CSV table of C-alpha atoms in Angstrom, one decimal:
chain,number,residue,atom,x,y,z
V,1,UNK,CA,7.8,-1.2,-26.4
V,2,UNK,CA,8.0,-1.4,-22.6
V,3,UNK,CA,7.5,1.3,-20.2
V,4,UNK,CA,10.0,4.2,-20.2
V,5,UNK,CA,9.9,4.5,-16.4
V,6,UNK,CA,10.1,2.1,-13.5
V,7,UNK,CA,8.7,2.4,-10.1
V,8,UNK,CA,11.4,1.1,-7.7
V,9,UNK,CA,9.4,1.6,-4.6
V,10,UNK,CA,6.5,3.6,-3.3
V,11,UNK,CA,6.1,5.2,0.2
V,12,UNK,CA,2.8,4.2,1.7
V,13,UNK,CA,0.6,6.7,3.5
V,14,UNK,CA,1.5,7.7,7.0
V,15,UNK,CA,0.9,4.4,8.7
V,16,UNK,CA,1.9,5.9,12.0
V,17,UNK,CA,-1.5,7.3,12.2
V,18,UNK,CA,-3.0,4.0,11.3
V,19,UNK,CA,-1.1,2.4,14.0
V,20,UNK,CA,-2.1,5.0,16.6
V,21,UNK,CA,-5.9,4.4,15.6
V,22,UNK,CA,-5.3,0.6,15.8
V,23,UNK,CA,-3.8,1.0,19.2
V,24,UNK,CA,-6.7,3.0,20.5
V,25,UNK,CA,-9.1,0.2,19.2
V,26,UNK,CA,-7.1,-2.3,20.9
V,27,UNK,CA,-7.3,-0.5,24.2
V,28,UNK,CA,-11.0,-0.1,23.7
V,29,UNK,CA,-11.4,-3.8,22.9
V,30,UNK,CA,-9.6,-4.7,26.1
V,31,UNK,CA,-11.8,-2.1,28.0
V,32,UNK,CA,-14.9,-3.7,26.6
V,33,UNK,CA,-13.9,-7.1,27.7
V,34,UNK,CA,-13.0,-5.8,31.1
V,35,UNK,CA,-16.2,-3.7,31.4
V,36,UNK,CA,-18.2,-6.9,30.5
V,37,UNK,CA,-16.6,-8.6,33.6
V,38,UNK,CA,-17.5,-5.6,35.7
V,39,UNK,CA,-21.1,-5.5,34.6
V,40,UNK,CA,-21.4,-9.2,35.2
V,41,UNK,CA,-20.3,-8.7,38.6
V,42,UNK,CA,-22.6,-5.7,39.2
V,43,UNK,CA,-25.5,-7.7,37.8
V,44,UNK,CA,-24.7,-10.5,40.3
V,45,UNK,CA,-25.1,-8.3,43.2
V,46,UNK,CA,-28.2,-6.4,41.9
V,47,UNK,CA,-26.3,-3.2,41.7
V,48,UNK,CA,-27.5,-0.5,39.3
V,49,UNK,CA,-24.2,1.3,37.9
V,50,UNK,CA,-25.2,2.1,34.4
V,51,UNK,CA,-22.9,4.7,32.7
V,52,UNK,CA,-20.4,4.5,35.6
V,53,UNK,CA,-17.4,4.5,33.3
V,54,UNK,CA,-16.3,7.2,30.8
V,55,UNK,CA,-13.4,6.4,28.6
V,56,UNK,CA,-11.6,9.5,27.4
V,57,UNK,CA,-9.6,9.3,24.2
V,58,UNK,CA,-6.8,11.7,25.7
V,59,UNK,CA,-5.7,8.8,28.0
V,60,UNK,CA,-7.1,5.7,26.6
V,61,UNK,CA,-4.9,3.6,28.9
V,62,UNK,CA,-6.4,5.0,32.0
V,63,UNK,CA,-10.1,5.6,31.7
V,64,UNK,CA,-11.9,7.8,34.2
V,65,UNK,CA,-14.7,6.3,36.4
V,66,UNK,CA,-17.3,8.8,37.5
V,67,UNK,CA,-17.9,8.9,41.2
V,68,UNK,CA,-21.6,8.2,42.0
V,69,UNK,CA,-21.5,9.2,45.6
V,70,UNK,CA,-24.7,10.9,45.3
V,71,UNK,CA,-26.5,7.6,45.0
V,72,UNK,CA,-27.4,5.0,47.8
V,73,UNK,CA,-26.0,1.5,47.3
V,74,UNK,CA,-26.0,-1.6,49.4
V,75,UNK,CA,-22.6,-1.5,51.2
V,76,UNK,CA,-22.5,-5.2,51.6
V,77,UNK,CA,-23.1,-5.8,47.8
V,78,UNK,CA,-20.5,-3.0,47.0
V,79,UNK,CA,-17.9,-4.6,49.2
V,80,UNK,CA,-18.6,-8.0,47.8
V,81,UNK,CA,-18.4,-6.7,44.1
V,82,UNK,CA,-15.3,-4.8,44.9
V,83,UNK,CA,-13.5,-7.9,46.2
V,84,UNK,CA,-14.6,-10.1,43.3
V,85,UNK,CA,-13.3,-7.4,40.8
V,86,UNK,CA,-9.9,-7.4,42.6
V,87,UNK,CA,-9.8,-11.1,42.2
V,88,UNK,CA,-9.8,-10.8,38.5
V,89,UNK,CA,-6.5,-8.7,38.5
V,90,UNK,CA,-3.3,-9.3,40.3
V,91,UNK,CA,-2.3,-5.6,39.6
V,92,UNK,CA,-4.8,-4.2,41.9
V,93,UNK,CA,-2.9,-3.4,45.0
V,94,UNK,CA,-5.5,-2.2,47.4
V,95,UNK,CA,-6.1,-3.4,50.9
V,96,UNK,CA,-8.5,-6.3,51.0
V,97,UNK,CA,-11.0,-4.8,53.3
V,98,UNK,CA,-14.8,-5.1,53.3
V,99,UNK,CA,-15.0,-1.3,52.6
V,100,UNK,CA,-18.4,-1.0,50.9
V,101,UNK,CA,-18.1,2.6,49.8
V,102,UNK,CA,-18.8,3.8,46.2
V,103,UNK,CA,-15.4,5.5,46.2
V,104,UNK,CA,-13.7,2.2,47.0
V,105,UNK,CA,-15.6,0.6,44.3
V,106,UNK,CA,-14.8,3.2,41.6
V,107,UNK,CA,-11.1,3.1,42.5
V,108,UNK,CA,-11.0,-0.6,42.1
V,109,UNK,CA,-12.7,-0.3,38.8
V,110,UNK,CA,-10.3,2.4,37.6
V,111,UNK,CA,-7.4,0.1,38.5
V,112,UNK,CA,-8.9,-2.9,36.9
V,113,UNK,CA,-9.3,-1.0,33.6
V,114,UNK,CA,-6.0,0.8,33.7
V,115,UNK,CA,-3.7,-0.7,31.0
V,116,UNK,CA,-0.1,-1.3,32.4
V,117,UNK,CA,3.0,-0.6,30.5
V,118,UNK,CA,3.6,-4.5,29.9
V,119,UNK,CA,0.1,-4.8,28.5
V,120,UNK,CA,0.5,-1.7,26.5
V,121,UNK,CA,3.7,-3.2,24.7
V,122,UNK,CA,1.6,-6.4,23.9
V,123,UNK,CA,-1.2,-4.2,22.5
V,124,UNK,CA,1.2,-2.1,20.7
V,125,UNK,CA,2.7,-5.1,18.9
V,126,UNK,CA,-0.7,-6.4,18.2
V,127,UNK,CA,-1.7,-3.1,16.6
V,128,UNK,CA,1.4,-3.0,14.5
V,129,UNK,CA,0.7,-6.6,13.2
V,130,UNK,CA,-2.9,-5.6,12.2
V,131,UNK,CA,-1.7,-2.6,10.3
V,132,UNK,CA,1.1,-4.7,8.6
V,133,UNK,CA,-1.6,-7.3,7.5
V,134,UNK,CA,-3.9,-4.6,6.1
V,135,UNK,CA,-1.0,-2.4,4.7
V,136,UNK,CA,1.8,-5.0,3.7
V,137,UNK,CA,5.3,-3.9,4.7
V,138,UNK,CA,7.0,-3.2,7.9
V,139,UNK,CA,6.8,0.1,9.6
V,140,UNK,CA,10.4,1.4,10.3
V,141,UNK,CA,10.1,4.2,7.7
V,142,UNK,CA,7.2,5.6,9.5
V,143,UNK,CA,9.2,5.9,12.6
V,144,UNK,CA,12.2,7.6,10.9
V,145,UNK,CA,11.4,11.0,9.4
V,146,UNK,CA,14.9,11.7,8.0
V,147,UNK,CA,14.9,8.5,6.1
V,148,UNK,CA,11.4,8.9,4.9
V,149,UNK,CA,12.1,12.5,3.5
V,150,UNK,CA,15.3,11.2,1.9
V,151,UNK,CA,13.5,8.3,0.1
V,152,UNK,CA,10.5,10.5,-0.8
V,153,UNK,CA,12.5,11.9,-3.7
V,154,UNK,CA,13.0,8.6,-5.3
V,155,UNK,CA,9.5,7.3,-4.8
V,156,UNK,CA,7.1,6.6,-7.7
V,157,UNK,CA,8.0,6.2,-11.4
V,158,UNK,CA,11.7,6.9,-12.2
V,159,UNK,CA,13.5,7.4,-15.4
V,160,UNK,CA,15.5,4.7,-17.1
V,161,UNK,CA,18.7,6.3,-18.6
V,162,UNK,CA,20.4,5.2,-21.8
V,163,UNK,CA,19.4,4.2,-25.4
V,164,UNK,CA,15.9,4.0,-26.5
V,165,UNK,CA,16.6,1.8,-29.7
V,166,UNK,CA,19.0,-0.6,-31.2
V,167,UNK,CA,20.4,2.2,-33.2
V,168,UNK,CA,21.1,4.4,-30.1
V,169,UNK,CA,22.8,1.2,-28.4
V,170,UNK,CA,25.1,0.9,-31.5
V,171,UNK,CA,26.0,4.6,-31.2
V,172,UNK,CA,26.6,4.2,-27.4
V,173,UNK,CA,29.1,1.4,-27.9
V,174,UNK,CA,30.8,2.8,-30.8
V,175,UNK,CA,31.9,5.6,-28.4
V,176,UNK,CA,32.7,3.0,-25.5
V,177,UNK,CA,34.8,1.1,-27.9
V,178,UNK,CA,36.7,4.1,-29.0
V,179,UNK,CA,37.5,4.9,-25.4
V,180,UNK,CA,38.7,1.4,-24.6
V,181,UNK,CA,39.6,-0.3,-27.8
V,182,UNK,CA,41.9,-2.9,-26.2
V,183,UNK,CA,38.9,-4.3,-24.5
V,184,UNK,CA,36.9,-4.8,-27.7
V,185,UNK,CA,36.3,-8.5,-26.8
V,186,UNK,CA,34.5,-7.4,-23.6
V,187,UNK,CA,32.6,-4.4,-25.1
V,188,UNK,CA,31.4,-6.5,-27.9
V,189,UNK,CA,29.9,-9.1,-25.6
V,190,UNK,CA,28.1,-6.3,-23.5
V,191,UNK,CA,26.9,-4.5,-26.7
V,192,UNK,CA,25.4,-7.6,-28.0
V,193,UNK,CA,23.3,-8.2,-24.7
V,194,UNK,CA,22.4,-4.5,-24.7
V,195,UNK,CA,21.3,-4.5,-28.2
V,196,UNK,CA,19.2,-7.7,-27.7
V,197,UNK,CA,17.4,-6.2,-25.0
V,198,UNK,CA,16.7,-3.0,-26.7
V,199,UNK,CA,15.4,-5.1,-29.9
V,200,UNK,CA,13.0,-6.8,-27.3
V,201,UNK,CA,11.6,-3.4,-26.3
V,202,UNK,CA,13.6,-2.8,-23.0
V,203,UNK,CA,14.1,1.0,-22.5
V,204,UNK,CA,17.3,2.4,-21.2
V,205,UNK,CA,20.6,0.7,-20.8
V,206,UNK,CA,20.2,-2.9,-19.8
V,207,UNK,CA,22.6,-5.7,-19.6
V,208,UNK,CA,22.7,-8.9,-17.4
V,209,UNK,CA,25.0,-9.1,-14.5
V,210,UNK,CA,28.7,-9.2,-15.6
V,211,UNK,CA,31.7,-10.8,-14.2
V,212,UNK,CA,34.9,-9.4,-15.9
V,213,UNK,CA,37.9,-11.1,-14.8
V,214,UNK,CA,41.6,-11.3,-15.6
V,215,UNK,CA,45.0,-9.7,-14.7
V,216,UNK,CA,44.9,-6.4,-12.8
V,217,UNK,CA,45.7,-3.2,-14.6
V,218,UNK,CA,43.7,-3.7,-17.8
V,219,UNK,CA,41.1,-1.1,-17.3
V,220,UNK,CA,38.1,-3.5,-16.1
V,221,UNK,CA,36.5,-1.2,-13.6
V,222,UNK,CA,37.1,1.9,-15.7
V,223,UNK,CA,35.0,0.2,-18.5
V,224,UNK,CA,32.0,0.4,-16.2
V,225,UNK,CA,32.6,4.0,-15.7
V,226,UNK,CA,32.8,4.6,-19.4
V,227,UNK,CA,29.6,2.7,-20.0
V,228,UNK,CA,27.8,4.6,-17.2
V,229,UNK,CA,29.0,8.0,-18.7
V,230,UNK,CA,28.2,7.1,-22.1
V,231,UNK,CA,24.5,5.9,-21.2
V,232,UNK,CA,23.8,8.6,-18.7
V,233,UNK,CA,23.4,6.0,-15.8
V,234,UNK,CA,24.5,6.9,-12.3
V,235,UNK,CA,27.7,5.1,-11.4
V,236,UNK,CA,28.9,3.6,-8.1
V,237,UNK,CA,32.0,1.5,-7.4
V,238,UNK,CA,32.3,-0.6,-4.3
V,239,UNK,CA,35.3,-2.3,-2.9
V,240,UNK,CA,34.5,-6.0,-2.1
V,241,UNK,CA,37.2,-6.1,0.6
V,242,UNK,CA,35.7,-3.2,2.7
V,243,UNK,CA,34.3,-4.0,6.1
V,244,UNK,CA,30.6,-4.7,6.5
V,245,UNK,CA,30.3,-5.3,2.8
V,246,UNK,CA,26.9,-7.0,2.9
V,247,UNK,CA,25.4,-4.2,4.8
V,248,UNK,CA,26.7,-1.7,2.1
V,249,UNK,CA,24.7,-3.7,-0.4
V,250,UNK,CA,21.5,-4.4,1.5
V,251,UNK,CA,21.5,-1.9,4.2
V,252,UNK,CA,21.4,-2.3,8.0
V,253,UNK,CA,17.9,-3.4,9.4
V,254,UNK,CA,15.8,-1.6,12.0
V,255,UNK,CA,16.9,-2.4,15.5
V,256,UNK,CA,20.6,-2.1,15.0
V,257,UNK,CA,22.3,0.9,16.5
V,258,UNK,CA,22.8,2.6,13.2
V,259,UNK,CA,20.0,2.2,10.6
V,260,UNK,CA,21.0,2.8,7.0
V,261,UNK,CA,19.9,1.8,3.6
V,262,UNK,CA,22.1,0.0,1.2
V,263,UNK,CA,24.3,2.1,-1.3
V,264,UNK,CA,22.4,0.8,-4.3
V,265,UNK,CA,19.0,2.0,-3.1
V,266,UNK,CA,20.6,5.2,-1.9
V,267,UNK,CA,22.1,5.7,-5.4
V,268,UNK,CA,18.8,5.3,-7.0
V,269,UNK,CA,17.1,7.7,-4.6
V,270,UNK,CA,19.7,10.3,-4.9
V,271,UNK,CA,19.6,10.4,-8.7
V,272,UNK,CA,16.1,9.4,-9.5
V,273,UNK,CA,17.3,6.9,-12.1
V,274,UNK,CA,16.3,3.1,-11.7
V,275,UNK,CA,19.0,1.6,-13.9
V,276,UNK,CA,22.4,2.6,-12.3
V,277,UNK,CA,25.7,0.9,-13.2
V,278,UNK,CA,27.2,-0.6,-10.0
V,279,UNK,CA,30.7,-2.1,-10.0
V,280,UNK,CA,32.0,-4.5,-7.3
V,281,UNK,CA,35.8,-4.4,-7.6
V,282,UNK,CA,37.9,-7.4,-6.7
V,283,UNK,CA,34.8,-9.4,-5.9
V,284,UNK,CA,36.8,-12.5,-5.0
V,285,UNK,CA,37.6,-10.6,-1.7
V,286,UNK,CA,33.9,-10.7,-0.8
V,287,UNK,CA,34.1,-14.3,0.2
V,288,UNK,CA,34.8,-13.5,3.9
V,289,UNK,CA,32.2,-12.5,6.4
V,290,UNK,CA,30.9,-13.7,9.7
V,291,UNK,CA,27.6,-14.7,11.3
V,292,UNK,CA,26.1,-11.9,13.6
V,293,UNK,CA,24.3,-12.7,16.7
V,294,UNK,CA,21.1,-12.5,14.8
V,295,UNK,CA,22.4,-15.2,12.4
V,296,UNK,CA,23.0,-12.8,9.4
V,297,UNK,CA,26.0,-13.5,7.2
V,298,UNK,CA,28.1,-10.3,6.5
V,299,UNK,CA,29.6,-11.7,3.2
V,300,UNK,CA,28.9,-9.5,0.2
V,301,UNK,CA,28.5,-12.6,-1.9
V,302,UNK,CA,25.6,-13.7,0.2
V,303,UNK,CA,24.0,-10.2,0.0
V,304,UNK,CA,24.3,-10.2,-3.8
V,305,UNK,CA,22.5,-13.5,-4.5
V,306,UNK,CA,19.0,-12.1,-4.3
V,307,UNK,CA,20.1,-8.9,-6.2
V,308,UNK,CA,21.3,-10.9,-9.1
V,309,UNK,CA,18.2,-13.0,-9.6
V,310,UNK,CA,15.6,-11.1,-11.6
V,311,UNK,CA,12.7,-12.6,-9.6
V,312,UNK,CA,14.0,-11.9,-6.2
V,313,UNK,CA,15.5,-8.4,-7.3
V,314,UNK,CA,12.1,-7.4,-8.3
V,315,UNK,CA,10.9,-7.8,-4.6
V,316,UNK,CA,13.9,-6.9,-2.5
V,317,UNK,CA,12.8,-5.7,0.9
V,318,UNK,CA,15.1,-3.0,2.3
V,319,UNK,CA,15.7,-4.0,5.9
V,320,UNK,CA,16.3,-0.3,7.0
V,321,UNK,CA,13.0,1.2,5.6
V,322,UNK,CA,10.9,-1.9,5.2
V,323,UNK,CA,10.0,-1.0,1.6
V,324,UNK,CA,9.8,-3.6,-1.1
V,325,UNK,CA,11.9,-2.4,-3.9
V,326,UNK,CA,12.4,-3.4,-7.6
V,327,UNK,CA,16.1,-3.6,-8.0
V,328,UNK,CA,15.9,-5.7,-11.3
V,329,UNK,CA,17.3,-2.9,-13.5
V,330,UNK,CA,20.5,-2.4,-11.8
V,331,UNK,CA,23.4,-3.2,-14.1
V,332,UNK,CA,25.7,-5.1,-12.2
V,333,UNK,CA,29.6,-5.4,-13.2
V,334,UNK,CA,32.0,-7.5,-11.1
V,335,UNK,CA,35.6,-7.4,-11.6
V,336,UNK,CA,38.2,-9.7,-10.3
V,337,UNK,CA,41.6,-11.4,-10.9
V,338,UNK,CA,40.7,-15.0,-10.0
V,339,UNK,CA,37.3,-16.6,-10.4
V,340,UNK,CA,38.5,-19.9,-9.0
V,341,UNK,CA,37.8,-18.4,-5.5
V,342,UNK,CA,34.1,-17.8,-6.3
V,343,UNK,CA,31.4,-20.4,-5.7
V,344,UNK,CA,29.8,-21.9,-8.7
V,345,UNK,CA,26.1,-20.8,-7.6
V,346,UNK,CA,27.4,-17.2,-7.7
V,347,UNK,CA,29.0,-17.5,-11.2
V,348,UNK,CA,26.0,-19.0,-12.7
V,349,UNK,CA,24.1,-15.8,-12.2
V,350,UNK,CA,26.8,-13.9,-14.1
V,351,UNK,CA,27.8,-13.5,-17.7
V,352,UNK,CA,31.5,-14.4,-17.3
V,353,UNK,CA,33.8,-12.6,-19.6
V,354,UNK,CA,37.7,-13.2,-19.4
V,355,UNK,CA,40.1,-10.4,-20.1
V,356,UNK,CA,43.4,-11.8,-21.2
V,357,UNK,CA,46.7,-10.0,-20.5
V,358,UNK,CA,47.3,-7.2,-22.8
V,359,UNK,CA,49.5,-7.5,-25.8
V,360,UNK,CA,52.1,-4.9,-27.0
V,361,UNK,CA,49.6,-3.9,-29.7
V,362,UNK,CA,47.0,-3.3,-27.1
V,363,UNK,CA,49.2,-1.1,-24.9
V,364,UNK,CA,50.2,0.9,-27.9
V,365,UNK,CA,46.5,1.2,-29.0
V,366,UNK,CA,45.8,2.5,-25.3
V,367,UNK,CA,48.2,5.2,-25.6
V,368,UNK,CA,46.4,6.6,-28.7
V,369,UNK,CA,43.3,7.0,-26.3
V,370,UNK,CA,45.2,8.2,-23.3
V,371,UNK,CA,47.2,11.1,-24.7
V,372,UNK,CA,45.8,11.7,-28.3
V,373,UNK,CA,46.4,15.4,-28.6
V,374,UNK,CA,50.0,15.5,-27.5
V,375,UNK,CA,52.6,14.0,-30.3
V,376,UNK,CA,55.5,14.5,-28.1
V,377,UNK,CA,54.1,12.7,-25.0
V,378,UNK,CA,52.8,10.0,-27.3
V,379,UNK,CA,56.2,9.3,-28.7
V,380,UNK,CA,57.7,9.2,-25.2
V,381,UNK,CA,55.0,6.9,-23.9
V,382,UNK,CA,55.3,4.5,-26.9
V,383,UNK,CA,59.1,4.4,-26.4
V,384,UNK,CA,58.5,3.6,-22.6
V,385,UNK,CA,56.2,0.8,-23.6
V,386,UNK,CA,58.5,-0.8,-26.1
V,387,UNK,CA,61.3,-0.8,-23.5
V,388,UNK,CA,59.3,-2.1,-20.6
V,389,UNK,CA,56.3,-4.0,-21.8
V,390,UNK,CA,57.9,-7.4,-21.2
V,391,UNK,CA,58.7,-6.7,-17.6
V,392,UNK,CA,56.9,-9.0,-15.3
V,393,UNK,CA,53.7,-7.3,-13.9
V,394,UNK,CA,53.7,-4.6,-16.6
V,395,UNK,CA,50.0,-3.2,-17.0
V,396,UNK,CA,48.1,0.0,-17.9
V,397,UNK,CA,48.9,1.2,-14.4
V,398,UNK,CA,52.6,1.7,-15.4
V,399,UNK,CA,51.5,3.8,-18.5
V,400,UNK,CA,49.2,5.9,-16.5
V,401,UNK,CA,51.9,6.8,-14.1
V,402,UNK,CA,54.4,7.8,-16.8
V,403,UNK,CA,51.7,9.9,-18.4
V,404,UNK,CA,51.0,11.6,-15.0
V,405,UNK,CA,54.7,12.3,-14.6
V,406,UNK,CA,54.9,13.8,-18.0
V,407,UNK,CA,51.6,15.8,-17.5
V,408,UNK,CA,51.1,16.2,-13.7
V,409,UNK,CA,48.2,18.5,-14.2
V,410,UNK,CA,46.1,15.9,-15.9
V,411,UNK,CA,44.3,13.3,-14.2
V,412,UNK,CA,43.8,9.9,-15.4
V,413,UNK,CA,41.8,7.1,-13.8
V,414,UNK,CA,42.6,3.9,-15.7
V,415,UNK,CA,44.1,2.3,-12.7
V,416,UNK,CA,42.1,-0.9,-12.3
């Protein structure tokens, strides 16, 4: 039997402190290199300036140089050394005089050792690269406390919701079938997959990515909600036609004006369950998308590719947080009306199940589920179905509307 928990992601220790320490080390390395130059020049001119420089951690970018005015030095040698140090740095803007005072020398050394903002930026990037190599993963989450606090609740081992045995899978799908008997062809296919995985020792509800397609108004997306409810998995529905669709799946990377994690990761972190059910409605509308200035494609189809492949889903890198996440236990369900619009490489990653148009018997069977405790309403709805089921475009939506009119206080959601 496999583990009954899954670690989707872990939040590393506070790497911001590692970064600060590494930046200080980078500055010290630069100081040592520059001090080596200073000492070499001092030695050339037979000057004894040991312990002249004190580097203070409070301001590592601008070390303090102790004034040695109580000592006597050769002014000619000091002036020559001063000019030579200035020659090593274009940033020292002092008058090129032959001033041989120790004060002028110390001022020159301080300016030579001072790290400019431009150089600081270079060292900062170098320090960050070192931390990344030693502690894999980008650092955005270390710089966003709100995001880090939110994700902390979903870090570490998470529960896997749903059945723990083939027997429990059978019980779950018996209930699912009783709530949507007209979709028995679909529920049987999903049940067989879930049962096979349970027999292999997979804990919690698990099914391959599904593509359920056919005429609208047959209850396709509602089936996903029923499965989620019966298995105890968190449920999320996404509209493939919504704007910025790819960002809703993957998140928005650090550097954009608004950083955000994708909705799948947010759902997992909020509920603390690693195997949610996520439905993408009307997925054929996800074919659109544009390329951003950074070359990113905003198509939801493009964003879904790595999520649907088990090997890449196990190592999905969240662009907003930089965390490497195991998204392989998400139960994806796509719904659509026309698969001809979808690319073949996308469909090969899915278990494709067609839902044919519902028959009169299917509609009558649906009424037994939708209004089981009201014989008078049942008769009225059955009469409505018999009179109108052959009308072009007739679907479960029409049945739902008539039920809502007859019982306006009751809500029903079989609308897709």
